[in-house]
mmCIF file of C-alpha atoms and ligand atoms in Angstrom:
data_model
loop_
_atom_site.group_PDB
_atom_site.id
_atom_site.type_symbol
_atom_site.label_atom_id
_atom_site.label_comp_id
_atom_site.label_asym_id
_atom_site.label_seq_id
_atom_site.Cartn_x
_atom_site.Cartn_y
_atom_site.Cartn_z
ATOM 1 C CA MET A 30 37.016 9.107 22.082
ATOM 2 C CA SER A 31 34.399 6.824 20.890
ATOM 3 C CA GLN A 32 31.118 8.352 19.257
ATOM 4 C CA PRO A 33 28.174 8.609 21.722
ATOM 5 C CA ASN A 34 24.896 7.501 20.141
ATOM 6 C CA ASN A 35 22.293 9.052 22.349
ATOM 7 C CA ARG A 36 23.666 12.388 23.478
ATOM 8 C CA VAL A 37 21.420 15.371 23.696
ATOM 9 C CA PHE A 38 22.573 19.021 23.742
ATOM 10 C CA SER A 39 20.438 22.167 23.810
ATOM 11 C CA GLY A 40 20.677 25.703 25.089
ATOM 12 C CA VAL A 41 18.645 28.847 26.192
ATOM 13 C CA GLN A 42 19.853 32.418 26.158
ATOM 14 C CA PRO A 43 19.892 34.431 29.336
ATOM 15 C CA THR A 44 18.243 37.356 27.671
ATOM 16 C CA GLY A 45 15.512 37.781 30.127
ATOM 17 C CA ASN A 46 11.660 37.357 29.719
ATOM 18 C CA LEU A 47 11.801 33.635 29.519
ATOM 19 C CA HIS A 48 8.274 32.703 28.080
ATOM 20 C CA LEU A 49 5.871 29.946 27.276
ATOM 21 C CA GLY A 50 7.223 29.515 23.854
ATOM 22 C CA ASN A 51 10.720 28.769 25.375
ATOM 23 C CA TYR A 52 9.067 26.250 27.719
ATOM 24 C CA LEU A 53 6.923 24.343 25.368
ATOM 25 C CA GLY A 54 9.196 24.548 22.392
ATOM 26 C CA ALA A 55 12.337 23.597 24.212
ATOM 27 C CA ILE A 56 12.616 23.157 27.886
ATOM 28 C CA ARG A 57 9.631 20.772 28.291
ATOM 29 C CA LYS A 58 11.299 18.435 25.640
ATOM 30 C CA PHE A 59 14.615 18.684 27.515
ATOM 31 C CA VAL A 60 12.783 17.204 30.666
ATOM 32 C CA ALA A 61 11.326 14.372 28.596
ATOM 33 C CA LEU A 62 14.585 13.382 26.867
ATOM 34 C CA GLN A 63 16.140 12.799 30.159
ATOM 35 C CA GLU A 64 14.548 9.242 30.523
ATOM 36 C CA SER A 65 16.207 7.949 27.339
ATOM 37 C CA HIS A 66 19.242 10.144 26.735
ATOM 38 C CA GLU A 67 22.447 11.525 28.267
ATOM 39 C CA CYS A 68 21.629 15.204 28.399
ATOM 40 C CA ILE A 69 23.711 18.341 28.443
ATOM 41 C CA TYR A 70 21.647 21.643 28.853
ATOM 42 C CA CYS A 71 23.341 24.996 28.710
ATOM 43 C CA VAL A 72 22.607 28.547 29.369
ATOM 44 C CA VAL A 73 24.181 30.089 26.342
ATOM 45 C CA ASP A 74 25.484 33.345 27.776
ATOM 46 C CA LEU A 75 28.059 33.830 24.955
ATOM 47 C CA HIS A 76 25.136 33.865 22.521
ATOM 48 C CA ALA A 77 23.363 36.444 24.664
ATOM 49 C CA ILE A 78 26.093 39.106 24.208
ATOM 50 C CA THR A 79 25.879 38.982 20.511
ATOM 51 C CA GLN A 80 23.123 41.533 20.817
ATOM 52 C CA PRO A 81 23.206 45.022 22.121
ATOM 53 C CA PHE A 82 23.021 45.770 25.920
ATOM 54 C CA SER A 83 19.430 46.810 25.606
ATOM 55 C CA VAL A 84 18.494 43.178 24.596
ATOM 56 C CA TRP A 85 20.377 41.285 27.303
ATOM 57 C CA GLY A 86 20.489 43.893 30.082
ATOM 58 C CA GLY A 87 24.198 44.437 30.176
ATOM 59 C CA PRO A 88 26.540 43.197 32.704
ATOM 60 C CA ALA A 89 24.355 44.044 35.771
ATOM 61 C CA GLU A 90 21.567 41.804 34.458
ATOM 62 C CA LEU A 91 23.492 38.833 32.926
ATOM 63 C CA ALA A 92 23.966 36.954 36.054
ATOM 64 C CA ASN A 93 20.434 37.231 37.273
ATOM 65 C CA ASN A 94 19.211 36.120 33.837
ATOM 66 C CA THR A 95 21.574 33.272 33.852
ATOM 67 C CA ARG A 96 20.253 32.072 37.101
ATOM 68 C CA GLU A 97 16.700 32.663 35.951
ATOM 69 C CA VAL A 98 17.123 30.163 32.976
ATOM 70 C CA THR A 99 18.924 27.667 35.158
ATOM 71 C CA ALA A 100 16.136 27.901 37.767
ATOM 72 C CA ALA A 101 13.583 27.362 34.911
ATOM 73 C CA PHE A 102 15.508 24.205 33.985
ATOM 74 C CA ILE A 103 15.516 22.850 37.367
ATOM 75 C CA ALA A 104 11.889 23.921 38.155
ATOM 76 C CA SER A 105 10.619 22.345 35.120
ATOM 77 C CA GLY A 106 12.104 18.877 36.111
ATOM 78 C CA ILE A 107 15.692 18.742 34.716
ATOM 79 C CA ASP A 108 17.893 16.743 37.205
ATOM 80 C CA PRO A 109 21.352 18.439 37.264
ATOM 81 C CA ALA A 110 22.756 15.511 39.221
ATOM 82 C CA ARG A 111 21.852 12.763 36.524
ATOM 83 C CA HIS A 112 22.550 15.112 33.585
ATOM 84 C CA ILE A 113 24.737 18.284 32.964
ATOM 85 C CA VAL A 114 23.356 21.879 33.411
ATOM 86 C CA PHE A 115 25.952 24.669 33.167
ATOM 87 C CA ASN A 116 26.541 28.146 31.529
ATOM 88 C CA GLN A 117 28.482 28.275 28.237
ATOM 89 C CA SER A 118 31.218 30.722 29.292
ATOM 90 C CA GLN A 119 32.564 28.381 31.887
ATOM 91 C CA VAL A 120 33.755 26.006 29.249
ATOM 92 C CA VAL A 121 36.159 27.853 26.836
ATOM 93 C CA GLU A 122 36.304 25.054 24.324
ATOM 94 C CA HIS A 123 32.983 26.075 22.845
ATOM 95 C CA ALA A 124 34.632 29.373 21.729
ATOM 96 C CA GLU A 125 37.800 27.730 20.562
ATOM 97 C CA LEU A 126 35.812 25.105 18.444
ATOM 98 C CA ALA A 127 33.674 28.021 17.089
ATOM 99 C CA TRP A 128 36.857 29.794 15.807
ATOM 100 C CA ILE A 129 37.853 26.500 13.895
ATOM 101 C CA PHE A 130 34.332 26.340 12.454
ATOM 102 C CA ASN A 131 34.506 29.881 11.332
ATOM 103 C CA CYS A 132 37.268 28.831 9.139
ATOM 104 C CA VAL A 133 35.126 25.846 7.906
ATOM 105 C CA ALA A 134 31.819 27.507 7.240
ATOM 106 C CA ARG A 135 31.488 29.706 4.218
ATOM 107 C CA MET A 136 30.181 33.267 4.087
ATOM 108 C CA GLY A 137 27.578 32.204 1.581
ATOM 109 C CA TRP A 138 26.070 29.873 4.150
ATOM 110 C CA LEU A 139 25.858 32.501 6.830
ATOM 111 C CA ASN A 140 24.632 35.144 4.569
ATOM 112 C CA ARG A 141 21.524 32.832 4.041
ATOM 113 C CA MET A 142 20.617 32.680 7.886
ATOM 114 C CA THR A 143 17.138 34.263 8.386
ATOM 115 C CA GLN A 144 17.685 34.842 12.218
ATOM 116 C CA PHE A 145 20.582 37.211 11.355
ATOM 117 C CA LYS A 146 18.453 39.023 9.004
ATOM 118 C CA GLU A 147 15.590 39.276 11.429
ATOM 119 C CA LYS A 148 17.834 40.265 14.459
ATOM 120 C CA ALA A 149 20.101 42.672 12.572
ATOM 121 C CA GLY A 150 17.098 44.411 11.043
ATOM 122 C CA LYS A 151 17.626 47.270 8.644
ATOM 123 C CA ASP A 152 20.891 48.373 10.326
ATOM 124 C CA ARG A 153 22.892 45.340 9.181
ATOM 125 C CA GLU A 154 26.242 47.452 9.285
ATOM 126 C CA ASN A 155 25.899 48.072 12.926
ATOM 127 C CA ALA A 156 25.177 44.435 13.895
ATOM 128 C CA SER A 157 27.986 42.738 15.727
ATOM 129 C CA VAL A 158 30.360 40.231 14.003
ATOM 130 C CA GLY A 159 29.259 37.790 16.707
ATOM 131 C CA LEU A 160 25.633 37.930 15.755
ATOM 132 C CA PHE A 161 26.760 37.061 12.238
ATOM 133 C CA ALA A 162 28.917 34.197 13.426
ATOM 134 C CA TYR A 163 26.212 32.967 15.964
ATOM 135 C CA PRO A 164 25.431 29.746 14.077
ATOM 136 C CA THR A 165 29.055 28.545 13.989
ATOM 137 C CA LEU A 166 29.186 29.036 17.809
ATOM 138 C CA MET A 167 25.842 27.108 18.030
ATOM 139 C CA ALA A 168 27.442 24.307 15.851
ATOM 140 C CA ALA A 169 30.500 24.376 18.360
ATOM 141 C CA ASP A 170 28.008 24.249 21.413
ATOM 142 C CA ILE A 171 26.624 20.947 19.920
ATOM 143 C CA LEU A 172 29.516 19.330 18.443
ATOM 144 C CA VAL A 173 32.086 19.835 21.227
ATOM 145 C CA TYR A 174 30.011 17.160 22.842
ATOM 146 C CA ARG A 175 29.598 15.259 19.567
ATOM 147 C CA ALA A 176 25.717 15.473 20.463
ATOM 148 C CA THR A 177 23.344 13.329 18.250
ATOM 149 C CA HIS A 178 20.015 14.917 19.173
ATOM 150 C CA VAL A 179 19.216 18.692 19.677
ATOM 151 C CA PRO A 180 15.479 19.597 20.892
ATOM 152 C CA VAL A 181 14.703 23.098 19.768
ATOM 153 C CA GLY A 182 11.746 25.114 18.557
ATOM 154 C CA ASP A 183 11.063 25.438 14.858
ATOM 155 C CA ASP A 184 12.961 28.850 14.607
ATOM 156 C CA GLN A 185 16.209 26.983 15.120
ATOM 157 C CA LYS A 186 15.717 24.510 12.251
ATOM 158 C CA GLN A 187 17.880 26.482 9.845
ATOM 159 C CA HIS A 188 20.872 26.741 12.303
ATOM 160 C CA LEU A 189 20.710 22.903 12.712
ATOM 161 C CA GLU A 190 20.892 22.396 9.110
ATOM 162 C CA LEU A 191 24.023 24.494 9.059
ATOM 163 C CA THR A 192 25.440 22.584 11.870
ATOM 164 C CA ARG A 193 25.192 19.387 9.883
ATOM 165 C CA ASP A 194 26.789 21.107 6.870
ATOM 166 C CA ILE A 195 29.627 22.308 8.989
ATOM 167 C CA ALA A 196 29.994 18.792 10.577
ATOM 168 C CA ALA A 197 30.037 17.153 7.140
ATOM 169 C CA LYS A 198 32.520 19.798 5.631
ATOM 170 C CA PHE A 199 34.895 19.315 8.741
ATOM 171 C CA ASN A 200 34.826 15.411 8.364
ATOM 172 C CA ASN A 201 35.408 15.918 4.499
ATOM 173 C CA ASP A 202 38.208 18.582 4.703
ATOM 174 C CA PHE A 203 40.246 16.720 7.381
ATOM 175 C CA ALA A 204 39.379 13.124 6.203
ATOM 176 C CA GLU A 205 42.989 12.165 5.736
ATOM 177 C CA SER A 206 44.051 13.543 9.131
ATOM 178 C CA ILE A 207 41.021 11.918 10.858
ATOM 179 C CA ALA A 208 42.041 8.481 9.085
ATOM 180 C CA ARG A 209 45.713 8.910 9.981
ATOM 181 C CA LEU A 210 44.667 9.395 13.747
ATOM 182 C CA GLN A 211 42.515 6.237 13.426
ATOM 183 C CA LEU A 212 39.408 8.289 14.636
ATOM 184 C CA ASP A 213 35.790 7.674 13.418
ATOM 185 C CA THR A 214 35.494 8.609 9.768
ATOM 186 C CA ASP A 215 32.459 10.605 10.680
ATOM 187 C CA TYR A 216 34.290 12.407 13.397
ATOM 188 C CA PHE A 217 31.338 14.940 13.921
ATOM 189 C CA PRO A 218 27.954 13.239 13.921
ATOM 190 C CA LEU A 219 25.252 14.900 11.614
ATOM 191 C CA THR A 220 22.950 15.877 14.423
ATOM 192 C CA ASP A 221 19.397 15.124 14.533
ATOM 193 C CA PRO A 222 16.874 18.085 15.276
ATOM 194 C CA VAL A 223 14.155 17.247 17.671
ATOM 195 C CA ILE A 224 11.347 19.459 16.483
ATOM 196 C CA GLU A 225 7.811 17.969 17.154
ATOM 197 C CA GLY A 226 4.597 18.393 18.953
ATOM 198 C CA PRO A 227 1.844 21.144 18.711
ATOM 199 C CA ALA A 228 4.059 23.924 20.025
ATOM 200 C CA THR A 229 7.207 24.113 17.875
ATOM 201 C CA ARG A 230 6.335 27.605 17.124
ATOM 202 C CA VAL A 231 4.134 29.457 19.639
ATOM 203 C CA MET A 232 3.028 32.761 18.465
ATOM 204 C CA SER A 233 2.529 36.168 20.031
ATOM 205 C CA LEU A 234 -0.774 36.663 21.881
ATOM 206 C CA ARG A 235 -1.114 40.080 20.303
ATOM 207 C CA ASP A 236 -0.320 38.912 16.650
ATOM 208 C CA GLY A 237 -0.797 35.372 15.614
ATOM 209 C CA THR A 238 1.761 35.816 12.620
ATOM 210 C CA LYS A 239 4.630 36.753 14.842
ATOM 211 C CA LYS A 240 6.549 34.431 17.074
ATOM 212 C CA MET A 241 6.289 34.770 20.967
ATOM 213 C CA SER A 242 9.537 36.362 21.710
ATOM 214 C CA LYS A 243 11.533 37.527 24.619
ATOM 215 C CA SER A 244 12.415 40.847 22.870
ATOM 216 C CA ASP A 245 8.739 41.748 21.889
ATOM 217 C CA ALA A 246 8.203 45.265 23.344
ATOM 218 C CA SER A 247 4.693 44.264 24.467
ATOM 219 C CA ASP A 248 4.578 42.180 27.618
ATOM 220 C CA LEU A 249 1.071 41.263 26.759
ATOM 221 C CA SER A 250 2.399 39.430 23.754
ATOM 222 C CA ARG A 251 4.051 36.639 25.833
ATOM 223 C CA ILE A 252 3.373 34.587 29.102
ATOM 224 C CA ASN A 253 6.518 34.810 31.121
ATOM 225 C CA LEU A 254 7.419 31.831 33.323
ATOM 226 C CA THR A 255 7.744 34.330 36.230
ATOM 227 C CA ASP A 256 4.025 35.870 35.555
ATOM 228 C CA SER A 257 1.648 35.437 38.372
ATOM 229 C CA ALA A 258 -1.564 33.423 37.940
ATOM 230 C CA ASP A 259 -3.413 36.828 37.679
ATOM 231 C CA ASP A 260 -0.992 37.968 34.995
ATOM 232 C CA ILE A 261 -1.448 34.830 33.133
ATOM 233 C CA ALA A 262 -5.326 35.049 33.282
ATOM 234 C CA LYS A 263 -5.222 38.709 32.142
ATOM 235 C CA LYS A 264 -2.870 38.072 29.233
ATOM 236 C CA ILE A 265 -5.036 35.125 27.963
ATOM 237 C CA ARG A 266 -8.144 37.355 28.397
ATOM 238 C CA LYS A 267 -6.572 40.118 26.413
ATOM 239 C CA ALA A 268 -5.216 37.865 23.614
ATOM 240 C CA LYS A 269 -6.126 38.871 20.263
ATOM 241 C CA THR A 270 -8.859 36.631 18.589
ATOM 242 C CA ASP A 271 -11.317 36.822 15.655
ATOM 243 C CA PRO A 272 -15.108 37.092 16.328
ATOM 244 C CA GLU A 273 -15.948 33.483 15.234
ATOM 245 C CA PRO A 274 -16.409 30.527 17.764
ATOM 246 C CA LEU A 275 -14.127 27.565 17.517
ATOM 247 C CA PRO A 276 -14.942 25.439 14.538
ATOM 248 C CA ALA A 277 -15.859 21.728 14.454
ATOM 249 C CA THR A 278 -12.749 20.620 12.481
ATOM 250 C CA LEU A 279 -9.075 21.258 12.416
ATOM 251 C CA GLU A 280 -9.083 22.176 8.757
ATOM 252 C CA GLU A 281 -11.528 25.240 9.467
ATOM 253 C CA LEU A 282 -8.852 26.675 11.784
ATOM 254 C CA ALA A 283 -6.697 27.502 8.634
ATOM 255 C CA GLY A 284 -6.454 31.216 8.220
ATOM 256 C CA ARG A 285 -7.281 32.102 11.663
ATOM 257 C CA PRO A 286 -3.744 32.353 13.143
ATOM 258 C CA GLU A 287 -4.728 33.623 16.595
ATOM 259 C CA ALA A 288 -7.385 30.869 17.130
ATOM 260 C CA GLU A 289 -4.909 28.292 15.901
ATOM 261 C CA ASN A 290 -2.235 29.449 18.229
ATOM 262 C CA LEU A 291 -4.626 29.260 21.336
ATOM 263 C CA VAL A 292 -5.744 25.891 20.384
ATOM 264 C CA GLY A 293 -2.101 24.804 19.912
ATOM 265 C CA LEU A 294 -1.297 26.187 23.307
ATOM 266 C CA TYR A 295 -4.169 24.237 24.969
ATOM 267 C CA ALA A 296 -3.152 21.062 23.216
ATOM 268 C CA ALA A 297 0.515 21.465 24.366
ATOM 269 C CA LEU A 298 -0.253 22.266 27.946
ATOM 270 C CA ALA A 299 -2.888 19.330 28.208
ATOM 271 C CA GLU A 300 -0.564 17.020 26.258
ATOM 272 C CA ILE A 301 -3.346 16.182 23.854
ATOM 273 C CA ASP A 302 -3.411 16.808 20.016
ATOM 274 C CA LYS A 303 -5.127 19.834 18.455
ATOM 275 C CA ALA A 304 -8.013 17.652 17.017
ATOM 276 C CA SER A 305 -9.082 16.569 20.571
ATOM 277 C CA VAL A 306 -9.106 20.258 21.619
ATOM 278 C CA ILE A 307 -11.372 21.112 18.689
ATOM 279 C CA GLU A 308 -13.600 18.122 19.498
ATOM 280 C CA GLN A 309 -13.977 19.404 23.147
ATOM 281 C CA PHE A 310 -14.595 23.158 22.278
ATOM 282 C CA ALA A 311 -16.407 22.976 18.839
ATOM 283 C CA GLY A 312 -18.835 25.798 18.490
ATOM 284 C CA GLU A 313 -17.827 27.508 21.765
ATOM 285 C CA PRO A 314 -16.996 31.236 21.720
ATOM 286 C CA PHE A 315 -13.584 32.482 23.070
ATOM 287 C CA SER A 316 -15.476 33.750 26.287
ATOM 288 C CA VAL A 317 -15.694 30.046 27.166
ATOM 289 C CA PHE A 318 -12.535 28.860 25.636
ATOM 290 C CA LYS A 319 -10.018 31.467 27.061
ATOM 291 C CA PRO A 320 -11.060 30.951 30.785
ATOM 292 C CA ALA A 321 -10.591 27.253 30.396
ATOM 293 C CA LEU A 322 -7.052 27.877 28.702
ATOM 294 C CA ALA A 323 -6.276 30.306 31.514
ATOM 295 C CA ASP A 324 -7.137 27.770 34.056
ATOM 296 C CA LEU A 325 -4.904 24.999 32.465
ATOM 297 C CA ALA A 326 -1.831 27.350 31.843
ATOM 298 C CA VAL A 327 -2.044 28.456 35.671
ATOM 299 C CA GLU A 328 -2.301 24.807 36.779
ATOM 300 C CA LYS A 329 0.679 23.932 34.617
ATOM 301 C CA LEU A 330 2.835 26.812 35.271
ATOM 302 C CA ALA A 331 2.158 27.656 38.980
ATOM 303 C CA PRO A 332 4.353 24.978 40.385
ATOM 304 C CA ILE A 333 7.163 25.830 37.977
ATOM 305 C CA ASN A 334 6.744 29.364 39.007
ATOM 306 C CA ALA A 335 6.798 28.697 42.719
ATOM 307 C CA GLU A 336 9.918 26.507 42.414
ATOM 308 C CA MET A 337 11.831 29.166 40.336
ATOM 309 C CA ARG A 338 11.119 31.722 42.904
ATOM 310 C CA ARG A 339 12.444 29.314 45.662
ATOM 311 C CA LEU A 340 15.535 28.713 43.670
ATOM 312 C CA LEU A 341 16.122 32.446 42.751
ATOM 313 C CA ASP A 342 16.095 33.120 46.434
ATOM 314 C CA ASN A 343 19.039 30.927 46.736
ATOM 315 C CA PRO A 344 21.640 32.064 44.166
ATOM 316 C CA VAL A 345 24.313 30.117 45.957
ATOM 317 C CA GLU A 346 22.612 26.839 45.275
ATOM 318 C CA ILE A 347 22.118 27.837 41.554
ATOM 319 C CA ASP A 348 25.756 28.869 41.165
ATOM 320 C CA ALA A 349 26.820 25.379 42.661
ATOM 321 C CA ILE A 350 24.803 23.578 40.145
ATOM 322 C CA LEU A 351 26.357 25.534 37.217
ATOM 323 C CA ALA A 352 29.980 25.048 38.639
ATOM 324 C CA ASP A 353 29.468 21.306 38.938
ATOM 325 C CA GLY A 354 27.954 20.971 35.509
ATOM 326 C CA ALA A 355 30.766 23.125 33.988
ATOM 327 C CA ALA A 356 33.232 20.840 35.506
ATOM 328 C CA ARG A 357 31.680 17.705 33.998
ATOM 329 C CA ALA A 358 31.008 19.361 30.680
ATOM 330 C CA ARG A 359 34.772 20.540 30.416
ATOM 331 C CA VAL A 360 35.901 16.870 30.777
ATOM 332 C CA ILE A 361 34.048 16.040 27.631
ATOM 333 C CA ALA A 362 34.840 19.222 25.739
ATOM 334 C CA ARG A 363 38.553 19.006 26.454
ATOM 335 C CA GLU A 364 38.778 15.578 25.194
ATOM 336 C CA THR A 365 37.205 16.577 21.902
ATOM 337 C CA MET A 366 39.392 19.660 21.474
ATOM 338 C CA GLN A 367 42.511 17.622 22.129
ATOM 339 C CA GLU A 368 41.625 15.389 19.220
ATOM 340 C CA VAL A 369 40.356 18.300 17.126
ATOM 341 C CA ARG A 370 43.702 20.164 17.708
ATOM 342 C CA ARG A 371 45.624 17.129 16.403
ATOM 343 C CA ILE A 372 43.070 16.608 13.457
ATOM 344 C CA VAL A 373 43.728 20.338 12.349
ATOM 345 C CA GLY A 374 47.539 19.797 12.830
ATOM 346 C CA PHE A 375 48.108 22.369 15.671
ATOM 347 C CA LEU A 376 51.173 21.593 17.755
ATOM 348 C CA GLY A 377 50.941 21.296 21.468
ATOM 349 C CA ASP A 378 48.547 19.234 23.873
HETATM 350 N N1 AQP B 23 7.831 31.236 20.142
HETATM 351 C C1 AQP B 23 8.548 29.970 20.393
HETATM 352 N N2 AQP B 23 7.880 28.867 20.178
HETATM 353 C C2 AQP B 23 8.716 27.672 20.326
HETATM 354 N N3 AQP B 23 9.996 27.651 20.630
HETATM 355 C C3 AQP B 23 10.578 28.681 20.905
HETATM 356 N N4 AQP B 23 11.802 29.046 21.206
HETATM 357 C C4 AQP B 23 11.922 30.444 21.208
HETATM 358 N N5 AQP B 23 10.907 31.021 21.001
HETATM 359 C C5 AQP B 23 9.935 30.112 20.739
HETATM 360 C C6 AQP B 23 12.853 28.029 21.465
HETATM 361 O O1 AQP B 23 13.355 28.234 22.800
HETATM 362 C C7 AQP B 23 14.848 27.755 22.820
HETATM 363 C C8 AQP B 23 15.601 28.933 23.422
HETATM 364 O O2 AQP B 23 15.484 30.030 22.608
HETATM 365 P P1 AQP B 23 16.655 31.145 22.680
HETATM 366 O O3 AQP B 23 16.903 31.475 24.133
HETATM 367 O O4 AQP B 23 17.768 30.873 21.905
HETATM 368 O O5 AQP B 23 16.008 32.439 22.218
HETATM 369 P P2 AQP B 23 15.324 32.754 20.699
HETATM 370 O O6 AQP B 23 15.317 31.528 19.663
HETATM 371 O O7 AQP B 23 16.102 33.895 20.115
HETATM 372 O O8 AQP B 23 13.907 33.144 20.925
HETATM 373 P P3 AQP B 23 13.166 34.192 21.692
HETATM 374 O O9 AQP B 23 12.962 33.610 23.143
HETATM 375 O O10 AQP B 23 12.008 34.439 21.063
HETATM 376 O O11 AQP B 23 14.153 35.369 21.875
HETATM 377 P P4 AQP B 23 14.198 36.693 20.875
HETATM 378 O O12 AQP B 23 13.291 37.662 21.384
HETATM 379 O O13 AQP B 23 15.744 36.983 20.926
HETATM 380 O O14 AQP B 23 13.925 36.110 19.432
HETATM 381 C C9 AQP B 23 15.123 27.494 21.351
HETATM 382 O O15 AQP B 23 15.057 26.115 21.237
HETATM 383 C C10 AQP B 23 14.035 28.239 20.467
HETATM 384 O O16 AQP B 23 13.821 27.513 19.345
#
């Protein structure tokens, strides 16, 4: 199989409470890349189950959460006919390649992953083996399609560096075999992360030093993609801020994490840079800025919210999209795995 040079892969976990950070940090970029790249977007359900039932809702919630992420993809503008949208567990090759990568990656590499430390918390002995091995599955998700670009939020940067390390070590460890089979020397590409724009790390509305997160106990900390216009306005009104008005320069925002976050949100939603937001609102108090931000957020999110609701009322339509996407993803993944099995030296097809 020849190496693609413009293939995008990315995923979102079906762990409920899809929020504005997921949208601005990831999903909106997925939409933009459709014009220039061949895109594969995945609802990563195998990743969701690495955490306790209390985080992903258990079997009763997983199907609904998977449909919710799919609906968010489509409602945001991803075209599942031109590109591929599917859920990870329908393509078993992800898990198969992850096993091989478990044997390529080193314990020391995984021990350094900050997401594991954060998610496992103090009770590390009780974390699942899957949570520890999460980054090797993520590398397999990307590399089973030999994807060249991965749009993600800033929190995934370290995992993408590990993906590059795994690809490089595999290419090196199996170099002789790859050459004997006359495959590309760089069999797995060194994937480029796409982490850019004013919203690569959207922060909690209750604490500007913490990432906006699905698992935050406070619903006021995040704007969910399923929130009504009233909820969005209320959450922005109640967002933590400091008593100062907005400054006249971007530099003066330093050390004001909540103000910086809200300015970043405005910039991302309006698709302008932070400096232009400051120019527009310099000297204004939050009592003026917050309603403007709420109006903008409602304007941008209401059409997505409405289309998500329509889709979620038609689960058969969503399931058909996922089945069709999985069938097309499988064709690519099987081809890679046939080659990988020969590279590693396994007998059989
Ligand atoms: N706050 C954020 N700002 C910008 N991007 C974000 N992403 C997540 N949070 C933010 C990006 O969204 C994509 C999908 O994320 P995920 O489903 O893998 O979940 P996650 O990274 O574990 O983040 P969450 O939503 O905050 O969940 P929990 O509560 O489990 O930590 C990724 O590209 C991610 O970078």
